[in-house]
Short mmCIF file of N, CA and C in Angstrom, two decimals:
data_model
loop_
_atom_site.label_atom_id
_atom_site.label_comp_id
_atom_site.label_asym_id
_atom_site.label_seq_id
_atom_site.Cartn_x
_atom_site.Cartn_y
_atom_site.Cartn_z
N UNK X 13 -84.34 -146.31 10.16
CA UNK X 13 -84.35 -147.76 10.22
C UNK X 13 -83.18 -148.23 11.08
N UNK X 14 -83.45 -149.17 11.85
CA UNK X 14 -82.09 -149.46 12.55
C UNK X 14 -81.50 -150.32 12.33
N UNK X 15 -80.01 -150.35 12.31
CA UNK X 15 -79.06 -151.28 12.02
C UNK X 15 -78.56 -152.15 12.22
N UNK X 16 -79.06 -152.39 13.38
CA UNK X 16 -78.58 -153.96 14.36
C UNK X 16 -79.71 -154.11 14.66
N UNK X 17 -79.97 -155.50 15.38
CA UNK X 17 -81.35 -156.31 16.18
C UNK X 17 -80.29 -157.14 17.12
N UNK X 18 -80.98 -156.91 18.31
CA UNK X 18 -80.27 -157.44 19.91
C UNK X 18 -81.00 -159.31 19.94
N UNK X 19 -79.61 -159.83 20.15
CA UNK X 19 -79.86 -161.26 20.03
C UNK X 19 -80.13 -161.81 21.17
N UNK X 20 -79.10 -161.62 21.73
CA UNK X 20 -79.16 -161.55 23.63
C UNK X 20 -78.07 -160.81 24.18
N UNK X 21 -78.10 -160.90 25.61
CA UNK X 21 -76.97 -160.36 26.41
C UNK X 21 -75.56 -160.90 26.30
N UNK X 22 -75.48 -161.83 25.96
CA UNK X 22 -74.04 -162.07 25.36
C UNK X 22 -73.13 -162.67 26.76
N UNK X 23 -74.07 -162.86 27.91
CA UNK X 23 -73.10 -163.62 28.95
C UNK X 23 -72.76 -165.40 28.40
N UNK X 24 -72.80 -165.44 27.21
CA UNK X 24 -72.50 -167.38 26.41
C UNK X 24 -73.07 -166.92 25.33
N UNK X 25 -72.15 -167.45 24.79
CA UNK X 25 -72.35 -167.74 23.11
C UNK X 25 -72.65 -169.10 22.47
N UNK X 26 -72.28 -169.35 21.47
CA UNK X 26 -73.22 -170.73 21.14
C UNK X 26 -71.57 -171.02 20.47
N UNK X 27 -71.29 -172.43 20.51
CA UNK X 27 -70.07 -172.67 19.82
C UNK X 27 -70.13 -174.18 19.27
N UNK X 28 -69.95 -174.61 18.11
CA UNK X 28 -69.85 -175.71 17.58
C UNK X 28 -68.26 -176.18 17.27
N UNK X 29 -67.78 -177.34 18.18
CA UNK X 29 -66.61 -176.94 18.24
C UNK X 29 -66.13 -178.59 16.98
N UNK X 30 -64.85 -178.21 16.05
CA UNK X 30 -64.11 -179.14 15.27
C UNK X 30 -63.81 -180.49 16.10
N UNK X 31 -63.62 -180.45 17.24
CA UNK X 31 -62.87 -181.00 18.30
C UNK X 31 -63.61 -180.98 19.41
N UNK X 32 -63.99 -182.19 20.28
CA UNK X 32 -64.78 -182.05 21.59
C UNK X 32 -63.74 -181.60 22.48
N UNK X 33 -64.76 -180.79 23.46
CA UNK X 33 -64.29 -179.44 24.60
C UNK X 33 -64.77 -180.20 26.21
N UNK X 34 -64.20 -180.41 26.87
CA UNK X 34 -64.59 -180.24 28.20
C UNK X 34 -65.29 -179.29 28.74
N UNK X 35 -66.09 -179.08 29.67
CA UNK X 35 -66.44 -178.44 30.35
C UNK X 35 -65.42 -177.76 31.36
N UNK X 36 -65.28 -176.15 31.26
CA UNK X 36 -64.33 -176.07 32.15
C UNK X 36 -63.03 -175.58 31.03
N UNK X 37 -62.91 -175.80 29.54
CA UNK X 37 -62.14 -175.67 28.83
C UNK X 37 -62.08 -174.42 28.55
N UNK X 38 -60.82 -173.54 27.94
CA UNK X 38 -60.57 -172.52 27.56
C UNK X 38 -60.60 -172.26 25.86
N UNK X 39 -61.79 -171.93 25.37
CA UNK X 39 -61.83 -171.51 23.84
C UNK X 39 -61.18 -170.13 23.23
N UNK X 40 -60.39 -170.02 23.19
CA UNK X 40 -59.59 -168.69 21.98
C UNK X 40 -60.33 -168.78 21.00
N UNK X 41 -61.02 -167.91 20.50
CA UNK X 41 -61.27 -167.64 18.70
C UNK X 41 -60.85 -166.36 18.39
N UNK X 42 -59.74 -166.23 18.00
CA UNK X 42 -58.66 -165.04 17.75
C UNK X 42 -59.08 -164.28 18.76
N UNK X 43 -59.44 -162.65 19.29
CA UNK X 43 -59.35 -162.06 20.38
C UNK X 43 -60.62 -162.29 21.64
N UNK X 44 -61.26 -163.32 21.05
CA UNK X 44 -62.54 -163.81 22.01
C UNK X 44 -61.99 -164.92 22.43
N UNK X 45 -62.11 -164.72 24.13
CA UNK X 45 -61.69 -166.03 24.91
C UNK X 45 -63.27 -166.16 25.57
N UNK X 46 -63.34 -167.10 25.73
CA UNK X 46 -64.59 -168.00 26.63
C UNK X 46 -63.84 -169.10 27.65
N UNK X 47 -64.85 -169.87 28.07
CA UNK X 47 -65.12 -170.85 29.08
C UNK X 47 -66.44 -171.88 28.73
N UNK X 48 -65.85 -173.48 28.69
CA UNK X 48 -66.82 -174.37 28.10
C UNK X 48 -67.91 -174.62 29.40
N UNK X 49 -68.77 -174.20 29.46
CA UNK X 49 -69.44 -174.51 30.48
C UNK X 49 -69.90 -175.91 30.83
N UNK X 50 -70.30 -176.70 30.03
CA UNK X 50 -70.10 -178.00 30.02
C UNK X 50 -69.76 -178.84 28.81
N UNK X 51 -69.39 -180.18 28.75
CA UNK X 51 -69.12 -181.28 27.99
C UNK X 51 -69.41 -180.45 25.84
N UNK X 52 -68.82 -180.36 24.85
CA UNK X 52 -69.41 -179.81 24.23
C UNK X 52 -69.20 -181.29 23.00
N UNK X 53 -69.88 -181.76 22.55
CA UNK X 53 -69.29 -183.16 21.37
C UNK X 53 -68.52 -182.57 20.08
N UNK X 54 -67.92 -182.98 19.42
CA UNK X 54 -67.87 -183.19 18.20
C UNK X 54 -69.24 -182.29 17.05
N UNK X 55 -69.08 -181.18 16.62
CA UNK X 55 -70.12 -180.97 15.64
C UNK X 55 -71.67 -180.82 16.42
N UNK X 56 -71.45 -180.63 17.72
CA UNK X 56 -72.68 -180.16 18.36
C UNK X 56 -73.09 -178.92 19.36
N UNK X 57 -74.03 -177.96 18.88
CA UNK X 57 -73.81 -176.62 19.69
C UNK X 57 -74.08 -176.68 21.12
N UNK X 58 -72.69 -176.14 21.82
CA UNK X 58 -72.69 -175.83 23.36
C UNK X 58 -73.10 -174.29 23.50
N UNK X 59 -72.28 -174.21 24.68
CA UNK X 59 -72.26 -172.67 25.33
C UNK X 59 -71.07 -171.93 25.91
N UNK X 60 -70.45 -170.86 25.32
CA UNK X 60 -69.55 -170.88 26.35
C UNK X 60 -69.26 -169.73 27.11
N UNK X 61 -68.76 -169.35 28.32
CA UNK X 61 -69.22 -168.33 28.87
C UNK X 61 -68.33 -167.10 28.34
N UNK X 62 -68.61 -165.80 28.23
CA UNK X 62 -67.94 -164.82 28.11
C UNK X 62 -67.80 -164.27 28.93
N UNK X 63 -68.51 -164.28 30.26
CA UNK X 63 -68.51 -163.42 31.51
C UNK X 63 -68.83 -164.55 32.70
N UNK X 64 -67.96 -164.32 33.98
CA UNK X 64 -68.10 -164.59 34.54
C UNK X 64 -67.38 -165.19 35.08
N UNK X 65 -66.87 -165.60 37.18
CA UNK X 65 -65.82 -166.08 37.65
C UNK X 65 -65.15 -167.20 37.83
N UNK X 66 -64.61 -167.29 37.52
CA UNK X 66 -63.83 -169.13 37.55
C UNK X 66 -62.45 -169.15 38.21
N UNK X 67 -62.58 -170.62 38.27
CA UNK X 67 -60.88 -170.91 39.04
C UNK X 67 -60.09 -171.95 38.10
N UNK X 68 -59.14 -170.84 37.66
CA UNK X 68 -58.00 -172.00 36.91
C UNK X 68 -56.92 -172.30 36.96
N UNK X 69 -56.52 -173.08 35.92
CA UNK X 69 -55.24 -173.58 36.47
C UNK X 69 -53.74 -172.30 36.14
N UNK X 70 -52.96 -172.49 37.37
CA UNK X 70 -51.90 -171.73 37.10
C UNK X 70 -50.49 -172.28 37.25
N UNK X 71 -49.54 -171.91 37.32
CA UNK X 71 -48.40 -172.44 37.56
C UNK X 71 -47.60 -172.31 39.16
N UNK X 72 -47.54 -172.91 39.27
CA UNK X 72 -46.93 -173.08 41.31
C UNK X 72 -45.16 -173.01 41.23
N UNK X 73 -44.70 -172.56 42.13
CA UNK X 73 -43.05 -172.62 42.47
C UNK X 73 -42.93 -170.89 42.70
N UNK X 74 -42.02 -170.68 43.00
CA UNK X 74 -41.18 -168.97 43.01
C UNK X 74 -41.43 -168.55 41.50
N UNK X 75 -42.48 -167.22 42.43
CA UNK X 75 -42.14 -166.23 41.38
C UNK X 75 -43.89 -166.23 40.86
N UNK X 76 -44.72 -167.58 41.16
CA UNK X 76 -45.73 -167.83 40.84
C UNK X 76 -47.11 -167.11 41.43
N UNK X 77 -46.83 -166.56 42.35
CA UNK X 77 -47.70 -165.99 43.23
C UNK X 77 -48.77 -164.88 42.21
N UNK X 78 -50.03 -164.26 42.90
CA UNK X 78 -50.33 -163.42 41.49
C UNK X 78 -51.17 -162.41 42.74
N UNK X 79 -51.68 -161.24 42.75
CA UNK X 79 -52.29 -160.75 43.44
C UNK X 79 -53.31 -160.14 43.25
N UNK X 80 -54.74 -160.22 43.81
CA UNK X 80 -56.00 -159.61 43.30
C UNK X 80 -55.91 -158.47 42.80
N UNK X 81 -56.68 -158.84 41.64
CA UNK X 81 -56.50 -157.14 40.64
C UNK X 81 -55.13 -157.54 39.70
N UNK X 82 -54.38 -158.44 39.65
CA UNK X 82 -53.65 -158.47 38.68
C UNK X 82 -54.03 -159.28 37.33
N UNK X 83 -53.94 -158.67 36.54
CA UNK X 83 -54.10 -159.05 34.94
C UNK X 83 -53.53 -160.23 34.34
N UNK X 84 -54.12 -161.16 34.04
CA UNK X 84 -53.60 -162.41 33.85
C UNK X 84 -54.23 -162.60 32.24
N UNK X 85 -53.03 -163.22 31.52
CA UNK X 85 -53.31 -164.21 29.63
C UNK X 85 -53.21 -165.42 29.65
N UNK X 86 -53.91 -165.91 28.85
CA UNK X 86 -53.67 -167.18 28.88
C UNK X 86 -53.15 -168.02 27.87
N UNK X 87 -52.03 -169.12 28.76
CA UNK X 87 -51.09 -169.58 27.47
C UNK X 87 -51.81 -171.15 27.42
N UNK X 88 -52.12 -171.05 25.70
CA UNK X 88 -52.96 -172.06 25.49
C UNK X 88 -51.91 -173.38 25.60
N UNK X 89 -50.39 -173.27 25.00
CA UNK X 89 -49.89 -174.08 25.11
C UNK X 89 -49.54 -175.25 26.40
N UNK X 90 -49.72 -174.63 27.46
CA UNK X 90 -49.57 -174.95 28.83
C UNK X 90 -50.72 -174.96 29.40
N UNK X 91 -52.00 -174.72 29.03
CA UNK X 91 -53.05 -174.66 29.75
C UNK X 91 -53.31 -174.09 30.96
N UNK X 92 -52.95 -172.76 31.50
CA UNK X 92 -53.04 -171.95 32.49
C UNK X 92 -52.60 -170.53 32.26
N UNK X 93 -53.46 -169.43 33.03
CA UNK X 93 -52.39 -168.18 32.94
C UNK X 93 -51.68 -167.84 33.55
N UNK X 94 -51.31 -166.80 33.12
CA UNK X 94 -49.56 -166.19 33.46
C UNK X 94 -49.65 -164.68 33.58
N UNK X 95 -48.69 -164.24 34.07
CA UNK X 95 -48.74 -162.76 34.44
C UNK X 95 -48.19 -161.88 33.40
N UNK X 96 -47.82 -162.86 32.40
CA UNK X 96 -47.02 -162.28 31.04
C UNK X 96 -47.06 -160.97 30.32
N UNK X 97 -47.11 -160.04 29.95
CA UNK X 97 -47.40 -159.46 29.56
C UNK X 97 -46.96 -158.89 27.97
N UNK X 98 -48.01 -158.84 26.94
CA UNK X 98 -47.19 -158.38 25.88
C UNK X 98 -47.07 -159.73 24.61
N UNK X 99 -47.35 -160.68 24.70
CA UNK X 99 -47.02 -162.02 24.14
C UNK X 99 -48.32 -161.79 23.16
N UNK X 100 -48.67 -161.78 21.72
CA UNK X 100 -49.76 -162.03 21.05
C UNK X 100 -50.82 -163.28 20.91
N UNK X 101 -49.57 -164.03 21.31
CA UNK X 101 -49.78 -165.81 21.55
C UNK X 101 -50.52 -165.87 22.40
N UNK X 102 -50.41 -164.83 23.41
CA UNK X 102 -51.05 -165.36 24.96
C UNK X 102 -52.09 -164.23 24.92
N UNK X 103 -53.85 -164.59 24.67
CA UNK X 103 -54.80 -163.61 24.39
C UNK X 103 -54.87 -163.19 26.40
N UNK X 104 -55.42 -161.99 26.54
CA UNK X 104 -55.86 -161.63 27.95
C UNK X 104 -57.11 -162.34 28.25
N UNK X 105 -56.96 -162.78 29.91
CA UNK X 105 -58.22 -163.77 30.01
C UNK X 105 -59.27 -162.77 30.81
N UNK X 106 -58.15 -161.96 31.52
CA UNK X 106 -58.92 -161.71 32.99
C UNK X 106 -58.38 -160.77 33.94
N UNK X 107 -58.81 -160.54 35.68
CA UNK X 107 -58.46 -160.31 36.59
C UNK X 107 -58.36 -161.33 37.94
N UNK X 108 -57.27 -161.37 38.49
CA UNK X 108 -57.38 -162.41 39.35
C UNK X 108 -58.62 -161.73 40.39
N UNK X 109 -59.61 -161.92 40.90
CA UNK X 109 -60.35 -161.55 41.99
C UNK X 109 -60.00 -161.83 43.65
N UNK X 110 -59.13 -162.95 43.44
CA UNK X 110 -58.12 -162.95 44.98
C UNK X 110 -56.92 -163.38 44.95
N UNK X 111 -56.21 -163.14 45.95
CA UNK X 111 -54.89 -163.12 45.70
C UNK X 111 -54.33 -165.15 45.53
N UNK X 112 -53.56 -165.49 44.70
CA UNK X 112 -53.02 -166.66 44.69
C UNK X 112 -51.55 -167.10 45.02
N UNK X 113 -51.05 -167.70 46.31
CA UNK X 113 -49.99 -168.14 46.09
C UNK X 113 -49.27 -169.14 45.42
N UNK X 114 -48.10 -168.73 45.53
CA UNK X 114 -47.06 -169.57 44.89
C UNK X 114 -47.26 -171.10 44.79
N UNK X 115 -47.82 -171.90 46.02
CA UNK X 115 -48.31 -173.27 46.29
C UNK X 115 -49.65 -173.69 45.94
N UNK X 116 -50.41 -172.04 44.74
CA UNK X 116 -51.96 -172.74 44.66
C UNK X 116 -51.66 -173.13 43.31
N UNK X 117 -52.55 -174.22 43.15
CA UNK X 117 -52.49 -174.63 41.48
C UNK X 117 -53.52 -173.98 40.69
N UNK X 118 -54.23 -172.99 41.40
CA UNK X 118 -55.55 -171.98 40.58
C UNK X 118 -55.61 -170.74 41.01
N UNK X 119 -56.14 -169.95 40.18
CA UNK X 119 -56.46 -168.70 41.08
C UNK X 119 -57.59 -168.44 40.38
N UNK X 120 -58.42 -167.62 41.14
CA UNK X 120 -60.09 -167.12 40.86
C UNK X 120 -59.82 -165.89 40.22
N UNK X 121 -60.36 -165.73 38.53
CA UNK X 121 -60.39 -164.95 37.72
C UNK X 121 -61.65 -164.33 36.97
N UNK X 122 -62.31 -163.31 37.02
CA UNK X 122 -63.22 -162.75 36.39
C UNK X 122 -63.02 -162.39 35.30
N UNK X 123 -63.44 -163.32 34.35
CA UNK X 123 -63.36 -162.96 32.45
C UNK X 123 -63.31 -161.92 32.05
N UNK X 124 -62.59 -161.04 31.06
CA UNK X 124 -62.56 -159.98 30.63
C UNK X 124 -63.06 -160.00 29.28
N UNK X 125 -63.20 -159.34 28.40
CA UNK X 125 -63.41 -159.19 27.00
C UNK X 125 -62.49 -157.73 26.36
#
């Protein structure tokens, strides 16, 4: 007899959020990070992505730069990631997929799990 039944592929999940989400928003639920794909209300089920590439926000000045293939977390408090490493606070989001300088306010990241 088998033990599991396949729901779907798991590229979005379904999320009913306490608090309305932007589209574009970053959801933590302890080691699951997503992406609000669009507008989500108050007490009504969205979607949010688990896979797949986006551009977000990061931090600009010296020192900020990040380079494709580098491992980026994200700090919810500040709303962008960081190259941090090691912080429990700050869950892992991703890989940058191209390189970002110091003067970009985003860099293009492929979701990890």
């Amino acid at each position: 007899m088998a033990t599991a039944q396949f729901i779907h592929n798991g590229d979005s999940i379904d999320y009913t959020p306490g608090a309305a989400v932007a589209a574009g928003d970053v959801v933590v639920q302890g080691d699951l990070i997503a992406i609000a794909k669009l507008d989500i209300a108050v007490g009504q089920r969205g979607a949010l992505a688990t896979v797949g590439v986006f551009d977000v926000p990061k931090a600009t000045g010296g020192g900020t730069d990040i380079a494709a293939g580098a491992k980026l977390w994200w700090n919810a408090s500040d709303s962008r990631v960081e190259k941090v490493v090691g912080d429990p606070a700050r869950p892992y989001l991703g890989k940058a997929v191209r390189a970002a300088a110091t003067t970009d306010a985003t860099v293009r990241v492929r979701l990890e799990q």
